[in-house]
Coordinates of C-alpha atoms and ligand atoms in Angstrom, one line a residue:
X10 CA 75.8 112.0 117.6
X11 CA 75.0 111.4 114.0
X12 CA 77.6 114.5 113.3
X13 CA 80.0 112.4 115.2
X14 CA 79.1 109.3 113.3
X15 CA 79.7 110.9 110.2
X16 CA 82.8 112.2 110.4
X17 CA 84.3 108.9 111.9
X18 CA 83.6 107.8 109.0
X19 CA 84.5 110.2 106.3
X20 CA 87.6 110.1 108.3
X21 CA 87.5 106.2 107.6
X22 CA 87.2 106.5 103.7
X23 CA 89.1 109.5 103.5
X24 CA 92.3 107.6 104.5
X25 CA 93.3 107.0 101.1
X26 CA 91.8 110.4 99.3
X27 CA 94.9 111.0 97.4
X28 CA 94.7 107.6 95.5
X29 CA 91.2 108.4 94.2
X30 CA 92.1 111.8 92.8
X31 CA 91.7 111.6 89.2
X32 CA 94.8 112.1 86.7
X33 CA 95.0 113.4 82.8
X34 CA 97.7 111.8 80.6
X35 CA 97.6 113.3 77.5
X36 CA 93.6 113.1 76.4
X37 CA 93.2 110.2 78.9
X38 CA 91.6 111.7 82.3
X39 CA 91.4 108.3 84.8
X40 CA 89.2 108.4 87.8
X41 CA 91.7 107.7 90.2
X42 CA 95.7 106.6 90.6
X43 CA 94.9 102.9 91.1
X44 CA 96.5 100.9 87.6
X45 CA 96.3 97.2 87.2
X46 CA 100.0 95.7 86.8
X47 CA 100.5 93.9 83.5
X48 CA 100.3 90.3 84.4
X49 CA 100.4 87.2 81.8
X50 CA 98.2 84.7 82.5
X51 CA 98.7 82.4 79.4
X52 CA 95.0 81.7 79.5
X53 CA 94.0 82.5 76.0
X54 CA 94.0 79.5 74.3
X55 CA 95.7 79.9 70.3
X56 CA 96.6 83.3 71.8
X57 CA 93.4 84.6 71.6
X58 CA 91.6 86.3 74.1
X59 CA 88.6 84.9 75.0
X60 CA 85.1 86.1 76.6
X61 CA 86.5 84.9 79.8
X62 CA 89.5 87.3 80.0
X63 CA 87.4 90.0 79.4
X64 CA 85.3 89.5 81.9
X65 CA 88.3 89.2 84.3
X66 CA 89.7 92.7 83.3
X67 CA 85.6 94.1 83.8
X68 CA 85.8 92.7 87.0
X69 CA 88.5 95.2 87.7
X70 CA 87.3 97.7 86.1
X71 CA 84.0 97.8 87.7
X72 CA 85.8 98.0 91.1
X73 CA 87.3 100.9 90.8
X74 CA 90.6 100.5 88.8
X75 CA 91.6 103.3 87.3
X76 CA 93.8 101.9 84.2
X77 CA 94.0 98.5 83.4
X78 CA 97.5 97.7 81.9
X79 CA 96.7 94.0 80.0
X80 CA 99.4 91.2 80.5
X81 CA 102.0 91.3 78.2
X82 CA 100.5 90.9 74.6
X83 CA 102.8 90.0 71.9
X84 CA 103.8 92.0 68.4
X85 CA 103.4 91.0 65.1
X86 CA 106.9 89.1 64.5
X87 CA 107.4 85.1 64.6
X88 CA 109.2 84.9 67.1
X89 CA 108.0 87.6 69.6
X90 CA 105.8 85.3 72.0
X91 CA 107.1 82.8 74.5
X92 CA 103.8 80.5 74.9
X93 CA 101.3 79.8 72.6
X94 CA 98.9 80.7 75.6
X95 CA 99.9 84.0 75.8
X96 CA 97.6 86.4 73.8
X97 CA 98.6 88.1 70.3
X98 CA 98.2 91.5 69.3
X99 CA 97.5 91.1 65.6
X100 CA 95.7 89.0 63.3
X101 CA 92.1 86.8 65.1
X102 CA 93.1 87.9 68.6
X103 CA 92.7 92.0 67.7
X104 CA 88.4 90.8 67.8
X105 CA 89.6 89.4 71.5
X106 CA 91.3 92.2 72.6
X107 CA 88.2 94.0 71.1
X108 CA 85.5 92.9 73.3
X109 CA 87.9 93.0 76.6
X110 CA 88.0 96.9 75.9
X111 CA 84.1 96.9 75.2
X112 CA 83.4 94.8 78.5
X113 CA 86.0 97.5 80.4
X114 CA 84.9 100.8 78.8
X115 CA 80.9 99.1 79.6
X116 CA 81.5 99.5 83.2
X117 CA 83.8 103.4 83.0
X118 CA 87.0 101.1 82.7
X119 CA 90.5 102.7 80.8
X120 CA 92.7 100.1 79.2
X121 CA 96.0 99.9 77.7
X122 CA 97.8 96.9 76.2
X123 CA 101.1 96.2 77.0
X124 CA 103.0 95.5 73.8
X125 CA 105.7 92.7 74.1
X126 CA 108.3 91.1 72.6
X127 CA 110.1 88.5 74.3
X128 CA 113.2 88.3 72.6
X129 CA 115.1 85.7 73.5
X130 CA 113.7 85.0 76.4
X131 CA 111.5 81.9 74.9
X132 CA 110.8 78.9 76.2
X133 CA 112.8 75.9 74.4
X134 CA 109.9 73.1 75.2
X135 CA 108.5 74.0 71.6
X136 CA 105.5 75.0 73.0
X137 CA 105.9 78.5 71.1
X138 CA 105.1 80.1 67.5
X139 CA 107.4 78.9 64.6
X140 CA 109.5 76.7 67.2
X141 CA 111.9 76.7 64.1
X142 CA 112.8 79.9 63.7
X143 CA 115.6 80.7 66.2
X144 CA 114.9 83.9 68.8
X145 CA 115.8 87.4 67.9
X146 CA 118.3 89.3 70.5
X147 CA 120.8 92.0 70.1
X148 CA 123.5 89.7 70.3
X149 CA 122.8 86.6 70.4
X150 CA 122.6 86.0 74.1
X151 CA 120.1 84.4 76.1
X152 CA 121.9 85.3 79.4
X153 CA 125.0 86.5 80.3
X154 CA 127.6 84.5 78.9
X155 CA 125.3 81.9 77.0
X156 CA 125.2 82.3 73.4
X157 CA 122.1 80.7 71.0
X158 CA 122.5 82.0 67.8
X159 CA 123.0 85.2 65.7
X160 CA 122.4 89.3 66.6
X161 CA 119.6 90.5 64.4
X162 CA 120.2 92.3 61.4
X163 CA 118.8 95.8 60.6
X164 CA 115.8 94.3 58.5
X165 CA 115.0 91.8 61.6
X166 CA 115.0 95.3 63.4
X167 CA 113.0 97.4 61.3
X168 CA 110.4 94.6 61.5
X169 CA 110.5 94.3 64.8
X170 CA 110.1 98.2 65.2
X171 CA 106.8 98.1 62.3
X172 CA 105.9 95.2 65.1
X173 CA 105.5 97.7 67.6
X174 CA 104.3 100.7 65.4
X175 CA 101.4 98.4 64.1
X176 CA 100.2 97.1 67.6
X177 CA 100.0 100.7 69.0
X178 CA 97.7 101.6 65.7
X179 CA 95.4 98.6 66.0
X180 CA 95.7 99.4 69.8
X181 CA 93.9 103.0 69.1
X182 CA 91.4 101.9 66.2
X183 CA 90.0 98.9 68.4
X184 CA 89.6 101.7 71.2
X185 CA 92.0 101.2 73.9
X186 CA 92.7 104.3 76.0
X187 CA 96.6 104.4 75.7
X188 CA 99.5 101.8 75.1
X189 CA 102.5 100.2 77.0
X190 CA 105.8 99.5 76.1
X191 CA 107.1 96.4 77.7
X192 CA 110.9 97.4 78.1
X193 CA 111.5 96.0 81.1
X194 CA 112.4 92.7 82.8
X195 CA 114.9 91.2 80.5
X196 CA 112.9 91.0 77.4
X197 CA 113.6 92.2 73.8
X198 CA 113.7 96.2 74.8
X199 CA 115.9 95.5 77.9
X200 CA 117.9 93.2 76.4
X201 CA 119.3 96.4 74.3
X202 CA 119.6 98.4 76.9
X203 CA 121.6 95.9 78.9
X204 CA 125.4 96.1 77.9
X205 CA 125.7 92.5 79.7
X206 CA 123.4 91.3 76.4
X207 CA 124.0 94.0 73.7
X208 CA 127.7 93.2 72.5
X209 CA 126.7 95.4 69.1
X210 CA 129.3 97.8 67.7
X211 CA 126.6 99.4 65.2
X212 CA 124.1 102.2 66.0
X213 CA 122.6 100.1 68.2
X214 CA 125.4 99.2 70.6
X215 CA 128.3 100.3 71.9
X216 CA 127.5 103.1 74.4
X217 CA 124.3 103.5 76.6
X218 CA 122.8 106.0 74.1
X219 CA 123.3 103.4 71.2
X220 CA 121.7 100.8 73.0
X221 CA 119.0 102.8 73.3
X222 CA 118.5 103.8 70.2
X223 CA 115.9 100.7 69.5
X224 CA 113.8 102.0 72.2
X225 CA 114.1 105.2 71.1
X226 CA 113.0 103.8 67.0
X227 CA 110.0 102.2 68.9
X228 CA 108.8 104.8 70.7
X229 CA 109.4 107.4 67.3
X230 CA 107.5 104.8 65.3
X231 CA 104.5 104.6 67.4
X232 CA 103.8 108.2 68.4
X233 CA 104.0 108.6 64.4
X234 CA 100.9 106.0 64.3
X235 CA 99.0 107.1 67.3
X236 CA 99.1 111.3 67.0
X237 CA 99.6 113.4 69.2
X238 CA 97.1 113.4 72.0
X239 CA 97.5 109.2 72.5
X240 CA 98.9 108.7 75.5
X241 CA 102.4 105.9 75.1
X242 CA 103.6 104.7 78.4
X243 CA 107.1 103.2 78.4
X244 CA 107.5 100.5 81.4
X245 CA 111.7 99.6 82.2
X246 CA 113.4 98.3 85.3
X247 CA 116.8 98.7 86.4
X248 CA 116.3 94.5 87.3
X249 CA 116.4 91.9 85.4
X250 CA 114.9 88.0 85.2
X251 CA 118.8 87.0 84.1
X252 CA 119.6 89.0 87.1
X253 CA 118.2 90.5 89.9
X254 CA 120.9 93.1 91.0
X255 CA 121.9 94.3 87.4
X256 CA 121.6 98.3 86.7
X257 CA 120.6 100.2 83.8
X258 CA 121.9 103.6 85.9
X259 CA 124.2 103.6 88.6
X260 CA 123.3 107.2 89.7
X261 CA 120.8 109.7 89.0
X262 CA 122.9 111.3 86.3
X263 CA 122.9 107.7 84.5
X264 CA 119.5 107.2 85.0
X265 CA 118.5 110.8 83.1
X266 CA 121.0 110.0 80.6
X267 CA 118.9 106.9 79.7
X268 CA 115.2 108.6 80.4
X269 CA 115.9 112.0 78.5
X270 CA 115.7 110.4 74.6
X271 CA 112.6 108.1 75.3
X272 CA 111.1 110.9 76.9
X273 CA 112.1 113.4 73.7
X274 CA 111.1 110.5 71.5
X275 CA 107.5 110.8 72.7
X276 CA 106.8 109.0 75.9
X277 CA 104.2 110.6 78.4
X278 CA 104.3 108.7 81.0
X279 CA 107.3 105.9 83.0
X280 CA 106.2 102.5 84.3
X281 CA 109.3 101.7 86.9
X282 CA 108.9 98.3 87.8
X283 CA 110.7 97.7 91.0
X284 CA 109.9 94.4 93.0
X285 CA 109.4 96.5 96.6
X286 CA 108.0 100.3 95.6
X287 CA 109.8 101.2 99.1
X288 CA 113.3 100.4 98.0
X289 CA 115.2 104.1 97.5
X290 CA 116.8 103.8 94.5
X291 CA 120.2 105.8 95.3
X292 CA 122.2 106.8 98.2
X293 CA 121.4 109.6 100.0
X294 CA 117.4 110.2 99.1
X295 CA 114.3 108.5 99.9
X296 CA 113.0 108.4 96.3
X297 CA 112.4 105.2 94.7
X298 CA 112.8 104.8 91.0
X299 CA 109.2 106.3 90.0
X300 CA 110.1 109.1 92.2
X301 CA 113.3 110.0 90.6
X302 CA 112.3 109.3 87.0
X303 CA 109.5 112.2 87.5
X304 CA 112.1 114.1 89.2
X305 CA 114.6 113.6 86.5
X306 CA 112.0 113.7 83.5
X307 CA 109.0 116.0 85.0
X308 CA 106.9 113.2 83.6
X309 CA 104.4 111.3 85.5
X310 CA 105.7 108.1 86.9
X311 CA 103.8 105.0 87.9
X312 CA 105.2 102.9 91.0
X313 CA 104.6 99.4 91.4
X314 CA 105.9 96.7 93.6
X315 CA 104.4 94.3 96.5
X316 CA 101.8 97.2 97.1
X317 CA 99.2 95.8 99.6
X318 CA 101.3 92.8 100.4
X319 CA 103.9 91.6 102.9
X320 CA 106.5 89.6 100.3
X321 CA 107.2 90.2 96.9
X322 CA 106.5 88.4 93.6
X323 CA 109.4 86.6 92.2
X324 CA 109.3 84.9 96.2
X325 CA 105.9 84.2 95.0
X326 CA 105.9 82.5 92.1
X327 CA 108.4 80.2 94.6
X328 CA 105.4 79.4 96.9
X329 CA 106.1 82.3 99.3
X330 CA 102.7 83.5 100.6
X331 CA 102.2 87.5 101.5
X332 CA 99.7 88.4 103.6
X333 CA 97.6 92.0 103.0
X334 CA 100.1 95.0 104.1
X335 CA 98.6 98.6 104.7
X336 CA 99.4 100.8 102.5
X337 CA 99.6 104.2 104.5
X338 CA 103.4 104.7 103.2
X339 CA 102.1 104.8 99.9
X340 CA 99.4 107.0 99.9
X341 CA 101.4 109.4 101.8
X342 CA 104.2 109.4 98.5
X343 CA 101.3 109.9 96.2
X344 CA 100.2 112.5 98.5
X345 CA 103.6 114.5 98.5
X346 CA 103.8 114.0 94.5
X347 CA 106.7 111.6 94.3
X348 CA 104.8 109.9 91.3
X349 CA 101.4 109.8 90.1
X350 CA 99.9 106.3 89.7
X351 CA 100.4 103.2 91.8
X352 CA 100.5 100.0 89.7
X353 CA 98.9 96.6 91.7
X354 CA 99.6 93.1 90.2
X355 CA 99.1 90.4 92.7
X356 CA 96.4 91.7 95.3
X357 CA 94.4 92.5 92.4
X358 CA 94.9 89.2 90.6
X359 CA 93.5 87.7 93.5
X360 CA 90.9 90.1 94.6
X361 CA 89.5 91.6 91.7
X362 CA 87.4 94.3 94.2
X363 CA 91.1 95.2 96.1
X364 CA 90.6 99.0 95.3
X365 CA 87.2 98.8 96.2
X366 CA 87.8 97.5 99.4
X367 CA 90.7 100.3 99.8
X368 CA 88.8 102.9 99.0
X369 CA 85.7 101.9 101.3
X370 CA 88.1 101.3 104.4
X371 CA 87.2 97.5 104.1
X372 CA 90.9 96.5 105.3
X373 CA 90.0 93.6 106.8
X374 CA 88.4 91.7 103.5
X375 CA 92.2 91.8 101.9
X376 CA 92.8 88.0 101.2
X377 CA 96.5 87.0 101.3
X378 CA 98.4 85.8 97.5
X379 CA 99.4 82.7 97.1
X380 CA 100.2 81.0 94.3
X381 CA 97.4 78.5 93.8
X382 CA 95.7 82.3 92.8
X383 CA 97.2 82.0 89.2
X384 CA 95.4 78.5 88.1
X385 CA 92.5 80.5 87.4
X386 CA 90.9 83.9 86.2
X387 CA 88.5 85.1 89.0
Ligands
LIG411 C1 101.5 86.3 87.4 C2 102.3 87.5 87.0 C3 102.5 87.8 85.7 C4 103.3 88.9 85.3 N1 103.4 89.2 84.0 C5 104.0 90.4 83.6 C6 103.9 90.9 82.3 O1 103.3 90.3 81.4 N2 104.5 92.1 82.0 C7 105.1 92.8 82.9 O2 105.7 93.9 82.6 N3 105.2 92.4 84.2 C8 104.6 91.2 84.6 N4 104.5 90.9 85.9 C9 105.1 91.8 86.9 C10 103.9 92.7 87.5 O3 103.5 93.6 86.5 C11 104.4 93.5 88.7 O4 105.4 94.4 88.3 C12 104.9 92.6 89.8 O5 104.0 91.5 90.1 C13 105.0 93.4 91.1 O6 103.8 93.9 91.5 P1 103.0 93.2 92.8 O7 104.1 93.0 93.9 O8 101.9 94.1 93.1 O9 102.6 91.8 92.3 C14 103.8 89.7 86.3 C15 103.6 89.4 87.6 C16 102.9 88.3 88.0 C17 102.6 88.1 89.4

């Protein structure tokens, strides 16, 4: 009887055994596939991170999340944040950031920061750095078809590119496991490899390989900084905040065309943000965009997208509730390799033991998101 007992419920937690596999990235072995989605909370008053986020991110961390990714944290450049809220990654914040990867690494936590750079995707209330100085964008393009100002120049570039360089060496000496490249969503990265916002005719413009090239600096810069072993992930989406349906790649062909330098250039591992991880990504093959960019790259591959959850999140920063989801679809991908890591942003903002609960079959504890969850850090 107790036999019988016991393999109900091994059967129980073993539902999920493929997401608590550990995984090596370069010199970084994490104790199972579950990462923490970068999420801004814009709760770091002067853009410092205070005792109180790193107890958030511990909370995580000492339920069971394998790699925390931090929300978006900006570069050294005066006009790469959006809010003043919004944590820095240079300067009085680096102490911040310090003690968030003390309190994470206290409890067997890994942590990357996710380097940012909002481009010109800043908020025109004034409640930013240097309201003054006008945004920096490829172009001069906010959104398709609205024009604010001038393209950068190559110095504005260079800085921008030191920006990045800097952060992922201040990233390593303050102890963080591994960076992230914010180059998705419409921000400074993306809004270079978006033809829709990159009008340049110089080495940075002007074909799909040009406007990747800044990306490409980026990534060259940093891996020069951080050595060898360091792990760099590299985060893009094919969408958009401008707009939802754009495409980076049209087809598979298109979408190695734009992987293959990043991935030469020294990235170990893709971030592909889609807003529903079961959407396929092409006709003709049940492989959503991490699945593909692994096939395409041999890389590993992170998914993320309404995992644990009924609705996605730009439907819930509208009000749009989601209820807990299972997440047997998932496993089994992880399960037949089709990536390698499974980001989670919203049931873990609002349950900070989610992967806990998942891992000890506690399936009916999930809590539902809505969005009263962002007002505070629990
Ligand atoms: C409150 C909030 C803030 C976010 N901030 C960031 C960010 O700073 N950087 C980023 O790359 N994505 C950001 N995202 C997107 C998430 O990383 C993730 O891709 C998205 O929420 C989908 O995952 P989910 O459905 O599990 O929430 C944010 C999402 C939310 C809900």
């Amino acid at each position: 009887m107790a036999d019988v007992l016991a393999a109900d419920m091994s059967t129980k937690a073993g539902v999920h055994d493929a997401l608590f596999r550990p995984y090596t990235i370069r010199d970084l072995t994490l104790r199972n596939r579950i990462v923490m989605a970068p999420m801004t909370r814009s709760k770091s008053p002067g853009s410092v991170p205070g005792p109180d986020v790193a107890a958030y991110y511990r909370r995580r961390a000492e339920n069971e999340v394998g790699l925390i990714v931090t929300e978006g944290t900006t570069v050294d450049h005066p006009v790469s944040s959006m809010d003043v809220d919004i944590p820095n990654f240079y300067g009085d914040a680096l102490a911040g950031w310090r003690r968030v990867v003390e309190e994470v690494h206290a409890v067997g936590g890994a942590i990357a920061p996710q380097l940012w750079h909002v481009g010109s995707a800043r908020r025109a209330d004034g409640k930013v750095h240097n309201p003054d100085v006008p945004s920096a964008s490829p172009s001069g393009y906010s959104r398709p078809g609205k024009r604010f100002g001038d393209p950068m120049t190559d110095d504005d570039i260079r800085s921008v590119v030191r920006g990045f360089a800097d952060g992922a060496r201040n990233a390593r000496e303050i102890g963080f496991d591994a960076i992230e490249i914010h180059g998705a969503h419409g921000y400074l990265i993306d809004q270079f490899f978006w033809e829709a916002l990159n009008e340049r005719d110089d080495a940075y413009g002007g074909s799909a390989a040009a406007r990747g090239r800044f990306a490409v600096d980026i990534v060259e810069a940093v891996r020069k900084e951080v050595g060898d072993d360091y792990p760099i992930i590299f985060r893009f989406s094919q969408w958009k905040q401008q707009d939802y349906d754009a495409k980076l790649a049209r087809t598979p062909e298109e979408l190695g065309a734009f992987l293959a330098p990043l991935s030469a250039a020294g990235v170990d591992a893709f971030h592909c943000s889609q807003r529903r991880f079961w959407e396929p990504e092409f006709e003709g093959s049940d492989l959503n965009l991490a699945g593909w960019t692994k096939k395409l790259t041999g890389k590993p591959s992170i998914t993320v997208g309404s995992v644990g959850l009924t609705g996605e999140f730009i439907s819930a920063f509208a009000g749009e509730s989601s209820e807990a989801a299972p997440i047997d679809d998932l496993v089994a991908r992880v399960e037949r390799g089709e990536f390698d890591l499974v980001a989670v942003g919203r049931a873990l903002l609002v349950d900070a033991a989610w992967a806990r609960k998942i891992h000890e079959g506690r399936t009916d504890e999930l809590a539902p998101f809505t969005r009263e969850a962002l007002a505070t850090l629990s």
